[in-house]
Coordinates of N, CA and C in Angstrom, one line a residue:
M1 N 91.9 -12.9 -35.0 CA 91.1 -12.8 -33.7 C 92.2 -12.8 -32.8
I2 N 92.2 -11.7 -32.0 CA 93.1 -11.6 -30.7 C 93.2 -12.9 -30.1
F3 N 93.7 -13.9 -29.4 CA 92.7 -14.2 -28.2 C 94.3 -14.5 -27.0
T4 N 94.2 -13.2 -26.3 CA 95.5 -13.3 -25.3 C 95.5 -12.9 -24.3
Y5 N 93.4 -12.6 -24.1 CA 93.1 -12.0 -23.0 C 92.8 -13.1 -21.8
Y6 N 92.8 -13.1 -20.6 CA 92.7 -14.3 -19.8 C 91.8 -13.2 -19.0
L7 N 90.9 -14.6 -17.9 CA 90.2 -14.0 -17.0 C 90.1 -14.6 -16.0
T8 N 91.7 -14.6 -15.5 CA 92.1 -15.3 -14.5 C 91.7 -14.5 -13.0
D9 N 92.1 -13.1 -13.7 CA 92.1 -11.9 -12.4 C 90.2 -12.1 -11.9
L10 N 89.5 -12.5 -12.3 CA 88.1 -12.4 -11.6 C 87.6 -13.7 -10.6
M11 N 88.7 -14.5 -10.7 CA 88.9 -15.6 -9.8 C 89.7 -15.3 -8.4
T12 N 90.6 -14.8 -8.6 CA 91.7 -14.1 -7.5 C 91.8 -12.5 -6.5
N13 N 90.7 -12.1 -7.7 CA 90.6 -10.4 -7.0 C 89.1 -10.6 -6.3
P14 N 89.4 -10.5 -5.1 CA 88.1 -10.4 -4.1 C 87.4 -9.6 -4.0
N15 N 87.5 -8.0 -5.1 CA 87.3 -6.9 -5.6 C 86.3 -7.4 -6.7
L16 N 84.7 -8.1 -7.4 CA 84.5 -8.3 -7.9 C 84.6 -7.0 -9.3
S17 N 84.3 -6.4 -8.4 CA 83.7 -5.2 -9.0 C 84.9 -4.2 -10.3
E18 N 85.9 -3.9 -9.5 CA 86.9 -4.0 -10.0 C 87.3 -4.6 -11.3
T19 N 87.4 -5.7 -11.3 CA 88.2 -6.6 -12.3 C 87.1 -7.0 -13.4
T20 N 85.5 -6.4 -13.0 CA 84.6 -6.7 -13.7 C 84.8 -5.3 -14.7
K21 N 85.1 -4.1 -14.2 CA 84.7 -3.1 -14.9 C 86.2 -3.1 -16.2
T22 N 87.1 -4.2 -16.0 CA 88.0 -3.8 -17.1 C 87.4 -5.3 -18.5
L23 N 86.5 -5.0 -18.2 CA 85.6 -6.5 -19.4 C 85.0 -5.5 -20.1
G24 N 84.5 -4.2 -19.6 CA 83.6 -3.4 -20.3 C 84.8 -2.4 -21.4
D25 N 85.9 -1.8 -20.6 CA 86.6 -1.0 -21.0 C 87.2 -1.4 -22.1
Y26 N 87.8 -3.3 -22.0 CA 88.3 -4.0 -23.1 C 87.6 -3.7 -24.1
Q27 N 86.3 -4.6 -23.9 CA 85.3 -4.3 -25.3 C 85.1 -3.0 -26.0
H28 N 85.4 -2.0 -25.3 CA 85.4 -0.6 -25.8 C 86.4 -0.8 -26.7
K29 N 87.8 -0.8 -25.9 CA 89.0 -0.7 -26.4 C 89.3 -1.2 -28.2
M30 N 88.6 -2.5 -28.1 CA 88.9 -3.3 -28.9 C 87.9 -3.2 -30.5
E31 N 87.3 -2.1 -29.9 CA 86.2 -1.7 -30.9 C 85.7 -2.6 -32.6
N32 N 86.1 -2.7 -33.5 CA 85.9 -4.0 -34.4 C 86.8 -4.9 -34.5
A33 N 87.6 -5.3 -33.4 CA 87.9 -7.1 -33.1 C 87.5 -7.4 -32.9
W34 N 87.7 -8.5 -33.1 CA 87.1 -9.6 -32.0 C 88.3 -10.6 -31.8
C35 N 88.1 -10.9 -30.7 CA 88.7 -10.9 -29.6 C 88.1 -13.1 -28.7
G36 N 88.8 -13.2 -28.2 CA 89.0 -14.8 -27.9 C 89.2 -14.9 -26.4
F37 N 88.6 -14.9 -25.0 CA 88.8 -15.4 -24.1 C 89.0 -17.0 -23.4
F38 N 90.1 -17.0 -22.6 CA 90.2 -17.9 -21.9 C 90.2 -17.8 -20.1
L39 N 89.7 -18.9 -20.0 CA 89.5 -18.7 -18.5 C 90.7 -18.4 -17.6
A40 N 91.5 -19.3 -18.0 CA 92.8 -19.3 -17.2 C 94.4 -19.5 -18.3
K41 N 95.6 -19.5 -18.0 CA 96.5 -19.6 -18.9 C 96.9 -21.3 -18.7
G42 N 96.3 -22.1 -18.8 CA 96.4 -23.6 -18.7 C 95.0 -24.1 -18.8
H43 N 95.0 -25.4 -17.9 CA 93.6 -26.0 -17.8 C 92.9 -25.3 -16.6
F44 N 91.5 -25.0 -16.5 CA 91.0 -24.6 -15.4 C 90.8 -24.4 -14.4
S45 N 90.6 -25.7 -14.2 CA 90.3 -26.4 -12.9 C 91.7 -26.2 -12.2
S46 N 93.0 -26.1 -12.7 CA 94.4 -26.2 -11.9 C 94.5 -24.7 -11.8
A47 N 94.0 -23.7 -12.3 CA 93.9 -22.8 -12.1 C 92.8 -22.0 -10.7
M48 N 92.0 -22.8 -10.3 CA 91.1 -21.9 -9.3 C 91.6 -22.3 -8.4
T49 N 91.2 -21.1 -7.3 CA 91.6 -21.2 -6.0 C 90.9 -21.5 -4.9
K50 N 91.5 -22.0 -4.2 CA 90.4 -22.9 -3.2 C 89.1 -22.1 -2.6
K51 N 89.1 -20.9 -2.6 CA 88.1 -20.1 -2.2 C 87.0 -20.1 -3.2
S52 N 87.4 -20.2 -4.0 CA 86.4 -20.2 -5.5 C 86.3 -21.6 -6.3
D53 N 86.8 -22.7 -5.8 CA 86.6 -24.0 -6.1 C 85.7 -24.7 -6.1
G54 N 84.7 -25.8 -7.1 CA 83.4 -25.8 -6.7 C 82.3 -25.3 -7.0
V55 N 81.9 -24.8 -6.1 CA 80.2 -24.1 -6.9 C 80.3 -22.7 -7.4
Q56 N 81.8 -22.1 -7.4 CA 81.8 -20.8 -8.0 C 82.6 -21.1 -9.8
D57 N 82.6 -21.9 -9.7 CA 83.7 -22.8 -10.7 C 82.3 -22.3 -11.8
R58 N 81.2 -22.4 -12.3 CA 80.3 -22.6 -13.0 C 80.1 -21.3 -13.4
L59 N 80.1 -20.6 -12.3 CA 79.6 -19.1 -12.6 C 81.0 -18.9 -13.7
F60 N 81.9 -19.2 -13.4 CA 83.2 -18.7 -14.5 C 83.1 -18.9 -15.6
I61 N 82.4 -20.1 -16.1 CA 82.2 -20.8 -17.1 C 81.1 -20.4 -17.9
M62 N 79.8 -19.7 -17.3 CA 79.0 -19.4 -17.8 C 79.3 -18.4 -18.2
L63 N 80.3 -17.4 -17.6 CA 80.2 -16.2 -18.0 C 81.9 -15.9 -19.2
L64 N 82.0 -16.9 -19.7 CA 83.1 -17.4 -20.3 C 81.9 -17.8 -21.4
F65 N 80.8 -18.5 -21.5 CA 80.4 -18.5 -22.9 C 79.0 -17.3 -23.1
S66 N 79.2 -16.7 -22.3 CA 78.1 -15.3 -22.3 C 78.4 -14.1 -23.0
M67 N 80.3 -14.0 -23.0 CA 81.0 -13.0 -23.3 C 81.0 -12.9 -24.7
P68 N 81.2 -11.6 -25.2 CA 81.4 -10.8 -26.3 C 82.4 -11.9 -26.9
G69 N 82.9 -11.9 -27.8 CA 83.9 -12.7 -29.1 C 83.4 -14.8 -29.0
T70 N 84.9 -14.8 -28.7 CA 84.7 -16.2 -28.8 C 85.4 -17.5 -27.4
P71 N 84.5 -18.1 -26.9 CA 84.9 -19.0 -25.7 C 86.5 -20.2 -26.2
I72 N 87.3 -20.0 -25.7 CA 88.0 -20.8 -25.7 C 88.6 -21.8 -24.5
M73 N 88.9 -22.6 -25.0 CA 88.4 -24.0 -24.0 C 89.6 -24.9 -24.3
Y74 N 90.7 -25.0 -23.6 CA 91.8 -26.4 -23.0 C 90.9 -27.5 -22.9
Y75 N 91.8 -28.5 -24.1 CA 91.0 -30.4 -23.6 C 90.9 -30.5 -22.5
G76 N 89.5 -31.0 -22.2 CA 89.8 -31.8 -20.8 C 88.9 -31.0 -19.8
D77 N 88.7 -29.4 -19.9 CA 88.2 -28.2 -19.2 C 86.7 -28.6 -19.3
E78 N 86.3 -29.5 -20.2 CA 84.6 -29.9 -20.1 C 84.6 -30.8 -19.4
I79 N 85.6 -31.3 -18.6 CA 85.0 -32.5 -17.9 C 85.8 -32.0 -16.4
G80 N 86.9 -31.1 -16.6 CA 87.6 -30.4 -14.9 C 88.7 -31.0 -15.0
L81 N 88.8 -31.3 -15.8 CA 90.7 -32.1 -16.2 C 92.0 -31.1 -15.7
K82 N 92.4 -31.8 -14.5 CA 93.5 -30.7 -14.3 C 95.3 -31.1 -14.2
D83 N 95.7 -30.2 -14.4 CA 97.2 -30.8 -14.6 C 97.6 -31.4 -14.0
Y84 N 98.7 -32.3 -14.5 CA 99.5 -33.7 -13.6 C 100.7 -32.7 -12.7
K85 N 101.3 -33.4 -12.0 CA 101.9 -32.7 -11.1 C 103.5 -33.3 -11.7
V86 N 103.7 -33.8 -13.1 CA 104.8 -34.2 -13.5 C 104.7 -32.9 -14.8
T87 N 103.6 -32.8 -15.3 CA 103.1 -32.1 -16.5 C 102.0 -31.3 -16.7
K88 N 102.3 -30.4 -17.2 CA 100.8 -30.0 -17.7 C 99.8 -30.3 -18.7
F89 N 100.6 -31.7 -19.5 CA 99.3 -32.5 -20.3 C 99.1 -33.0 -20.2
P90 N 98.1 -33.4 -19.3 CA 97.6 -35.1 -18.4 C 96.8 -35.3 -20.0
L91 N 96.6 -36.8 -20.0 CA 95.6 -37.4 -20.2 C 94.3 -37.2 -20.9
M92 N 93.7 -36.9 -21.6 CA 92.2 -36.9 -22.0 C 91.7 -38.0 -21.2
R93 N 90.6 -38.0 -20.2 CA 89.6 -38.9 -19.8 C 88.9 -39.4 -20.7
W94 N 88.9 -40.4 -21.3 CA 87.6 -40.6 -22.2 C 86.9 -41.8 -21.8
D95 N 87.2 -43.2 -21.2 CA 86.8 -44.2 -20.4 C 87.3 -44.3 -19.0
N96 N 87.2 -46.0 -18.9 CA 87.9 -46.4 -17.7 C 89.4 -47.4 -18.5
T97 N 89.6 -47.6 -19.5 CA 90.2 -48.4 -19.4 C 91.6 -48.0 -19.0
R98 N 92.7 -48.8 -19.8 CA 94.2 -48.7 -19.0 C 94.6 -47.2 -19.5
F99 N 94.3 -47.1 -20.2 CA 94.8 -45.0 -20.4 C 94.1 -44.3 -20.4
A100 N 93.0 -44.9 -19.8 CA 91.7 -43.5 -19.9 C 91.1 -43.6 -21.5
G101 N 91.5 -44.6 -22.5 CA 90.4 -44.8 -23.5 C 91.2 -43.4 -24.8
F102 N 92.2 -42.7 -24.3 CA 93.5 -41.9 -25.1 C 93.9 -42.6 -26.2
T103 N 94.5 -43.7 -25.8 CA 95.5 -44.6 -26.4 C 95.4 -45.6 -26.1
K104 N 95.5 -47.2 -27.3 CA 95.9 -48.2 -26.7 C 97.3 -48.9 -26.2
S105 N 98.4 -47.6 -27.2 CA 99.6 -47.9 -26.9 C 100.1 -47.1 -25.2
L106 N 101.7 -46.9 -25.3 CA 101.9 -46.0 -24.1 C 102.3 -45.6 -24.4
P107 N 101.5 -43.8 -23.9 CA 101.9 -42.5 -24.1 C 102.6 -41.8 -23.4
W108 N 102.6 -41.1 -23.3 CA 104.6 -40.3 -22.9 C 103.7 -39.8 -21.1
T109 N 102.8 -40.1 -20.9 CA 102.5 -39.9 -19.5 C 101.7 -41.1 -18.6
K110 N 101.9 -41.5 -17.5 CA 100.5 -42.4 -17.2 C 99.6 -41.3 -16.1
P111 N 98.5 -41.8 -16.2 CA 97.7 -41.4 -15.9 C 98.1 -40.9 -14.3
D112 N 97.2 -39.6 -13.7 CA 97.9 -39.2 -12.6 C 96.8 -39.6 -11.5
L113 N 96.8 -40.6 -11.0 CA 95.8 -41.4 -10.3 C 95.2 -40.3 -8.5
D114 N 96.2 -39.2 -8.6 CA 96.1 -38.2 -7.8 C 95.3 -36.6 -8.3
S115 N 95.0 -37.1 -9.7 CA 94.3 -36.2 -10.2 C 93.6 -36.8 -11.0
Y116 N 93.3 -37.8 -10.5 CA 91.5 -38.1 -11.0 C 90.5 -37.6 -11.1
T117 N 89.9 -37.5 -12.6 CA 88.6 -36.9 -12.7 C 87.5 -37.7 -13.5
P118 N 86.4 -37.5 -13.2 CA 85.4 -38.4 -13.9 C 85.5 -38.1 -15.7
N119 N 85.5 -39.7 -16.6 CA 85.7 -39.6 -17.6 C 84.7 -38.8 -18.6
V120 N 85.0 -38.5 -19.6 CA 83.7 -38.7 -20.5 C 82.5 -39.3 -20.6
L121 N 82.7 -41.1 -20.5 CA 81.7 -41.8 -20.9 C 81.2 -41.6 -19.4
H122 N 81.7 -41.7 -18.0 CA 80.9 -41.2 -17.3 C 79.7 -40.0 -17.0
Q123 N 80.4 -39.0 -17.3 CA 79.8 -37.9 -17.1 C 78.9 -37.2 -18.1
S124 N 78.9 -38.2 -19.4 CA 77.8 -38.1 -20.7 C 76.5 -38.9 -19.8
D125 N 76.3 -39.7 -18.9 CA 75.2 -40.5 -18.5 C 74.8 -39.3 -17.6
S126 N 75.5 -38.2 -16.8 CA 74.5 -37.3 -15.8 C 74.3 -36.3 -16.0
P127 N 73.1 -35.7 -16.2 CA 72.7 -34.6 -16.8 C 73.1 -33.4 -16.0
F128 N 73.8 -33.5 -14.5 CA 74.6 -32.5 -13.5 C 75.8 -32.4 -13.5
S129 N 76.4 -33.2 -14.1 CA 77.9 -33.1 -14.6 C 78.4 -32.2 -15.1
T130 N 79.6 -32.1 -14.9 CA 80.5 -30.6 -16.1 C 80.3 -30.6 -17.1
L131 N 80.5 -31.6 -18.1 CA 80.7 -32.3 -19.0 C 79.1 -31.8 -19.8
S132 N 78.1 -32.1 -18.9 CA 76.7 -31.7 -19.6 C 76.5 -30.5 -19.4
Y133 N 76.8 -29.8 -18.3 CA 76.7 -27.9 -18.3 C 77.7 -27.3 -19.5
Y134 N 78.5 -27.5 -19.9 CA 78.7 -27.5 -21.3 C 78.7 -27.2 -22.5
R135 N 78.0 -28.8 -22.4 CA 77.7 -29.2 -23.5 C 76.4 -28.2 -24.0
N136 N 75.4 -28.1 -22.6 CA 74.3 -27.3 -22.5 C 74.6 -25.6 -22.7
L137 N 75.2 -25.1 -22.5 CA 75.8 -23.6 -22.8 C 76.3 -23.6 -23.5
G138 N 77.1 -24.4 -24.6 CA 77.3 -24.3 -25.7 C 76.3 -24.6 -27.0
K139 N 75.2 -25.2 -26.3 CA 73.6 -25.3 -27.1 C 73.3 -23.9 -27.5
I140 N 73.2 -23.2 -26.3 CA 72.2 -22.0 -25.8 C 72.9 -21.0 -27.0
R141 N 74.6 -21.0 -26.7 CA 75.2 -20.2 -27.6 C 75.3 -20.0 -28.4
T142 N 75.4 -21.1 -29.3 CA 75.1 -21.2 -30.6 C 73.8 -21.4 -31.4
S143 N 72.7 -20.9 -30.5 CA 71.4 -20.7 -30.9 C 71.0 -20.0 -30.5
E144 N 71.5 -18.7 -30.1 CA 71.3 -17.5 -29.6 C 72.0 -16.3 -30.3
A145 N 71.6 -15.7 -31.5 CA 72.1 -14.9 -32.4 C 73.0 -13.8 -31.4
A146 N 72.3 -13.2 -29.9 CA 72.2 -12.0 -29.2 C 73.9 -12.8 -28.5
L147 N 74.2 -14.0 -28.2 CA 75.2 -14.5 -27.6 C 76.2 -14.0 -28.5
Q148 N 76.1 -14.6 -29.4 CA 77.2 -14.6 -30.5 C 77.6 -13.0 -31.4
F149 N 76.7 -12.4 -31.3 CA 77.0 -11.2 -32.3 C 76.7 -9.7 -31.4
G150 N 76.1 -9.9 -30.5 CA 75.0 -9.2 -29.9 C 76.1 -7.9 -28.9
D151 N 75.0 -6.8 -28.9 CA 76.1 -5.4 -28.2 C 75.9 -6.3 -26.8
F152 N 77.2 -5.6 -25.9 CA 77.6 -5.7 -24.6 C 77.3 -4.3 -23.5
N153 N 76.6 -4.6 -22.7 CA 76.3 -3.8 -21.9 C 76.3 -4.1 -20.4
I154 N 76.7 -3.6 -19.3 CA 76.6 -4.0 -18.2 C 75.7 -3.1 -17.1
L155 N 74.9 -3.7 -16.8 CA 73.6 -3.5 -15.9 C 74.1 -3.2 -14.4
S156 N 75.0 -3.9 -13.9 CA 75.0 -4.2 -12.5 C 76.4 -4.6 -12.0
N157 N 77.2 -4.0 -11.6 CA 78.6 -4.6 -10.9 C 79.2 -4.1 -9.5
T158 N 78.9 -4.8 -8.5 CA 79.2 -4.7 -7.2 C 80.4 -5.5 -7.0
T159 N 80.4 -5.5 -5.8 CA 81.5 -7.0 -5.2 C 81.5 -8.4 -5.6
N160 N 80.0 -8.7 -5.0 CA 79.7 -10.0 -5.1 C 78.8 -9.8 -6.7
L161 N 78.4 -9.1 -7.2 CA 77.4 -9.6 -8.3 C 77.7 -9.1 -9.8
L162 N 77.4 -9.9 -10.7 CA 77.2 -9.3 -12.4 C 75.9 -9.1 -12.9
A163 N 75.9 -8.2 -13.6 CA 74.8 -8.5 -14.3 C 74.9 -7.8 -15.5
F164 N 74.5 -8.4 -16.8 CA 74.6 -7.4 -18.5 C 73.5 -8.6 -19.0
V165 N 73.6 -7.3 -20.7 CA 72.7 -7.8 -21.7 C 74.0 -8.1 -22.8
R166 N 73.1 -8.8 -23.4 CA 73.6 -8.9 -25.2 C 72.2 -8.9 -25.9
Q167 N 71.9 -8.0 -26.5 CA 71.4 -7.3 -27.6 C 71.8 -7.3 -29.0
W168 N 70.6 -8.7 -29.4 CA 70.8 -8.7 -31.3 C 70.0 -8.4 -31.5
D169 N 69.1 -7.3 -32.7 CA 68.2 -7.0 -32.9 C 66.9 -6.8 -31.9
R170 N 65.8 -7.5 -31.8 CA 64.8 -7.7 -30.7 C 64.9 -8.5 -29.7
A171 N 66.0 -9.1 -30.0 CA 66.7 -10.6 -28.8 C 67.4 -9.8 -28.0
V172 N 67.2 -10.1 -26.5 CA 68.2 -10.0 -25.2 C 68.1 -11.1 -24.1
I173 N 69.7 -11.1 -24.1 CA 70.2 -12.0 -23.4 C 70.1 -11.4 -22.0
L174 N 69.6 -11.7 -21.1 CA 70.5 -11.1 -19.4 C 71.0 -12.3 -18.8
V175 N 72.1 -11.7 -18.6 CA 73.3 -12.8 -17.7 C 73.0 -12.0 -15.7
V176 N 72.8 -13.2 -15.3 CA 72.9 -12.5 -14.1 C 73.9 -13.4 -12.7
L177 N 75.4 -13.1 -12.4 CA 75.7 -14.2 -11.7 C 76.2 -13.7 -10.6
N178 N 75.4 -13.6 -9.6 CA 75.5 -13.8 -8.2 C 76.5 -14.8 -7.5
F179 N 77.9 -14.0 -7.0 CA 78.9 -14.6 -6.5 C 78.7 -14.7 -5.4
G180 N 77.6 -13.7 -4.1 CA 77.6 -13.7 -3.1 C 76.3 -14.2 -2.5
T181 N 75.8 -13.8 -1.4 CA 74.8 -14.2 -0.8 C 73.2 -14.4 -1.2
N182 N 72.1 -15.1 -0.8 CA 71.0 -14.6 -1.5 C 70.6 -13.3 -1.8
T183 N 70.2 -13.1 -3.0 CA 69.2 -11.7 -2.6 C 68.6 -11.4 -3.7
T184 N 67.9 -10.4 -3.5 CA 66.5 -10.3 -4.1 C 66.7 -8.6 -5.6
L185 N 66.9 -9.0 -6.4 CA 67.2 -7.8 -7.6 C 65.7 -7.1 -8.2
D186 N 65.7 -6.1 -8.4 CA 64.8 -5.5 -9.2 C 65.5 -5.0 -10.7
L187 N 65.1 -5.4 -11.8 CA 65.8 -5.2 -12.6 C 65.1 -4.3 -13.8
T188 N 63.9 -4.3 -13.3 CA 63.1 -3.7 -14.3 C 63.6 -1.9 -13.8
E189 N 64.0 -1.8 -13.2 CA 64.8 -0.2 -13.0 C 65.3 0.2 -14.1
T190 N 66.1 -0.9 -15.3 CA 66.9 -0.6 -16.1 C 66.2 -0.7 -17.4
L191 N 64.9 -0.6 -17.6 CA 64.0 -0.5 -18.6 C 63.7 -1.8 -19.3
M192 N 63.9 -2.8 -18.3 CA 62.9 -4.2 -19.0 C 62.2 -4.8 -18.6
P193 N 61.4 -5.4 -19.5 CA 60.0 -5.9 -19.3 C 59.3 -7.2 -17.7
P194 N 58.5 -7.0 -16.9 CA 58.6 -7.5 -16.2 C 59.0 -9.3 -15.9
S195 N 58.9 -9.6 -17.4 CA 59.7 -10.9 -16.8 C 60.6 -11.4 -17.9
A196 N 61.4 -12.5 -17.8 CA 62.1 -13.3 -18.7 C 62.1 -14.6 -18.8
I197 N 62.3 -15.6 -19.9 CA 62.5 -16.9 -19.8 C 64.0 -17.1 -19.5
L198 N 64.1 -18.3 -18.2 CA 65.0 -18.5 -18.0 C 65.8 -19.7 -18.7
L199 N 66.5 -19.6 -19.3 CA 67.5 -20.8 -20.4 C 68.7 -21.5 -19.2
A200 N 69.0 -21.2 -18.5 CA 70.5 -21.6 -18.0 C 70.6 -21.6 -16.6
K201 N 70.7 -22.3 -15.4 CA 70.9 -22.1 -14.6 C 72.6 -22.9 -13.6
S202 N 73.0 -22.6 -13.0 CA 73.9 -23.4 -12.9 C 74.3 -24.2 -12.1
K203 N 73.2 -24.2 -11.0 CA 72.8 -25.2 -9.7 C 71.8 -26.1 -10.3
G204 N 72.3 -27.1 -10.2 CA 71.2 -28.1 -10.7 C 70.0 -28.3 -12.0
L205 N 68.9 -28.7 -12.0 CA 68.6 -28.7 -13.3 C 68.0 -27.3 -13.6
T206 N 67.4 -26.7 -15.1 CA 67.0 -25.4 -15.4 C 65.5 -25.8 -15.5
P207 N 65.0 -25.2 -14.5 CA 63.4 -25.7 -14.9 C 63.0 -24.7 -15.9
C208 N 61.7 -25.1 -16.9 CA 61.5 -23.7 -17.6 C 60.1 -23.5 -17.0
E209 N 60.2 -21.6 -17.1 CA 59.6 -20.8 -16.3 C 60.3 -20.0 -16.1
L210 N 59.0 -19.2 -16.2 CA 59.3 -16.9 -16.3 C 59.7 -16.9 -15.1
V211 N 60.8 -16.2 -15.1 CA 61.3 -15.0 -13.9 C 60.6 -14.0 -13.5
D212 N 60.3 -13.6 -12.6 CA 59.8 -11.9 -12.3 C 61.4 -11.3 -12.1
L213 N 61.6 -10.1 -12.9 CA 62.5 -9.4 -12.9 C 62.2 -8.2 -11.6
H214 N 61.0 -8.2 -11.5 CA 61.0 -7.1 -10.6 C 61.6 -7.4 -9.3
K215 N 61.3 -8.7 -8.8 CA 61.3 -9.5 -7.5 C 62.3 -10.3 -7.9
M216 N 63.2 -10.5 -8.6 CA 64.4 -12.2 -9.1 C 65.3 -12.4 -8.1
K217 N 64.8 -13.4 -7.5 CA 66.2 -14.2 -6.2 C 66.9 -14.9 -6.9
A218 N 67.8 -14.0 -6.5 CA 69.2 -14.7 -7.3 C 70.1 -15.5 -5.8
E219 N 70.4 -17.0 -6.1 CA 70.5 -17.6 -5.1 C 72.2 -17.6 -4.9
A220 N 72.8 -17.4 -3.6 CA 74.0 -17.3 -3.2 C 74.6 -18.3 -4.4
T221 N 76.0 -17.5 -5.0 CA 77.2 -18.4 -6.0 C 76.4 -19.1 -7.0
T222 N 75.2 -18.5 -7.8 CA 74.1 -19.3 -9.0 C 74.5 -18.4 -9.8
G223 N 74.2 -18.7 -11.1 CA 74.2 -17.8 -12.2 C 73.0 -18.1 -13.0
Y224 N 73.1 -17.2 -13.7 CA 71.4 -17.4 -14.3 C 71.6 -16.8 -16.1
I225 N 70.8 -17.3 -17.1 CA 70.8 -16.6 -18.5 C 69.5 -16.7 -18.8
L226 N 68.8 -15.9 -19.1 CA 66.9 -15.1 -19.7 C 67.4 -14.2 -20.4
K227 N 66.0 -14.4 -21.3 CA 65.8 -14.3 -22.7 C 64.4 -13.5 -22.4
Y228 N 64.7 -12.5 -23.2 CA 63.3 -11.5 -23.4 C 63.4 -10.6 -24.7
F229 N 62.3 -10.4 -25.5 CA 62.6 -9.6 -26.4 C 62.0 -8.5 -25.8
I230 N 62.1 -6.9 -26.5 CA 61.6 -5.6 -27.0 C 60.9 -5.4 -28.0
E231 N 60.5 -4.4 -27.9 CA 59.3 -3.9 -29.4 C 59.9 -3.1 -29.9
H232 N 59.9 -2.6 -31.0 CA 60.7 -2.2 -31.8 C 60.0 -0.8 -31.6

């Protein structure tokens, strides 16, 4: 596995279309090799810029889980853990005990109160938490062969929007990442069916519904994972 490719440029480059093009080029050059993707060189939350911090975080996480290859995360990314001021190896926050449940003895560093992150115990109870979001995307990826082994083809790549498909046999996963404002898409121009099943949404809870691909309403700074089937 080649695992030295980072997606950091997508977070900092204002022109999404230029940097996203490298994803397709990279996949082509990889040929039969298997790659692993990191979101950043270090903890993801520490690499986020002020511009993209917050609602856009989840779009990059959705991209990581839907790209070909293996998604790779640093410990604590799934709860939004940040590097400490004194070290890039913060304590994993499991609970509310003295050393965050990492150890009962004295660890190599004390918890950084300025970098407080809701712990695993707290986030496990919330369906809206970062941890629940990671867990949901992980379940979708492991249950959908198209996301594990499927071909990768970019459908739309503009300054603020990226749409691509992963296909394995008759099953197709459609990923739409809208980094811009509210927009309406007509994806049926790419020979898609009139509708698809919504599997995941980066904001709020995901409703169980069919999405009209002829007039798909993509909310601002929101990502979508959808599924449909093709005929032989």
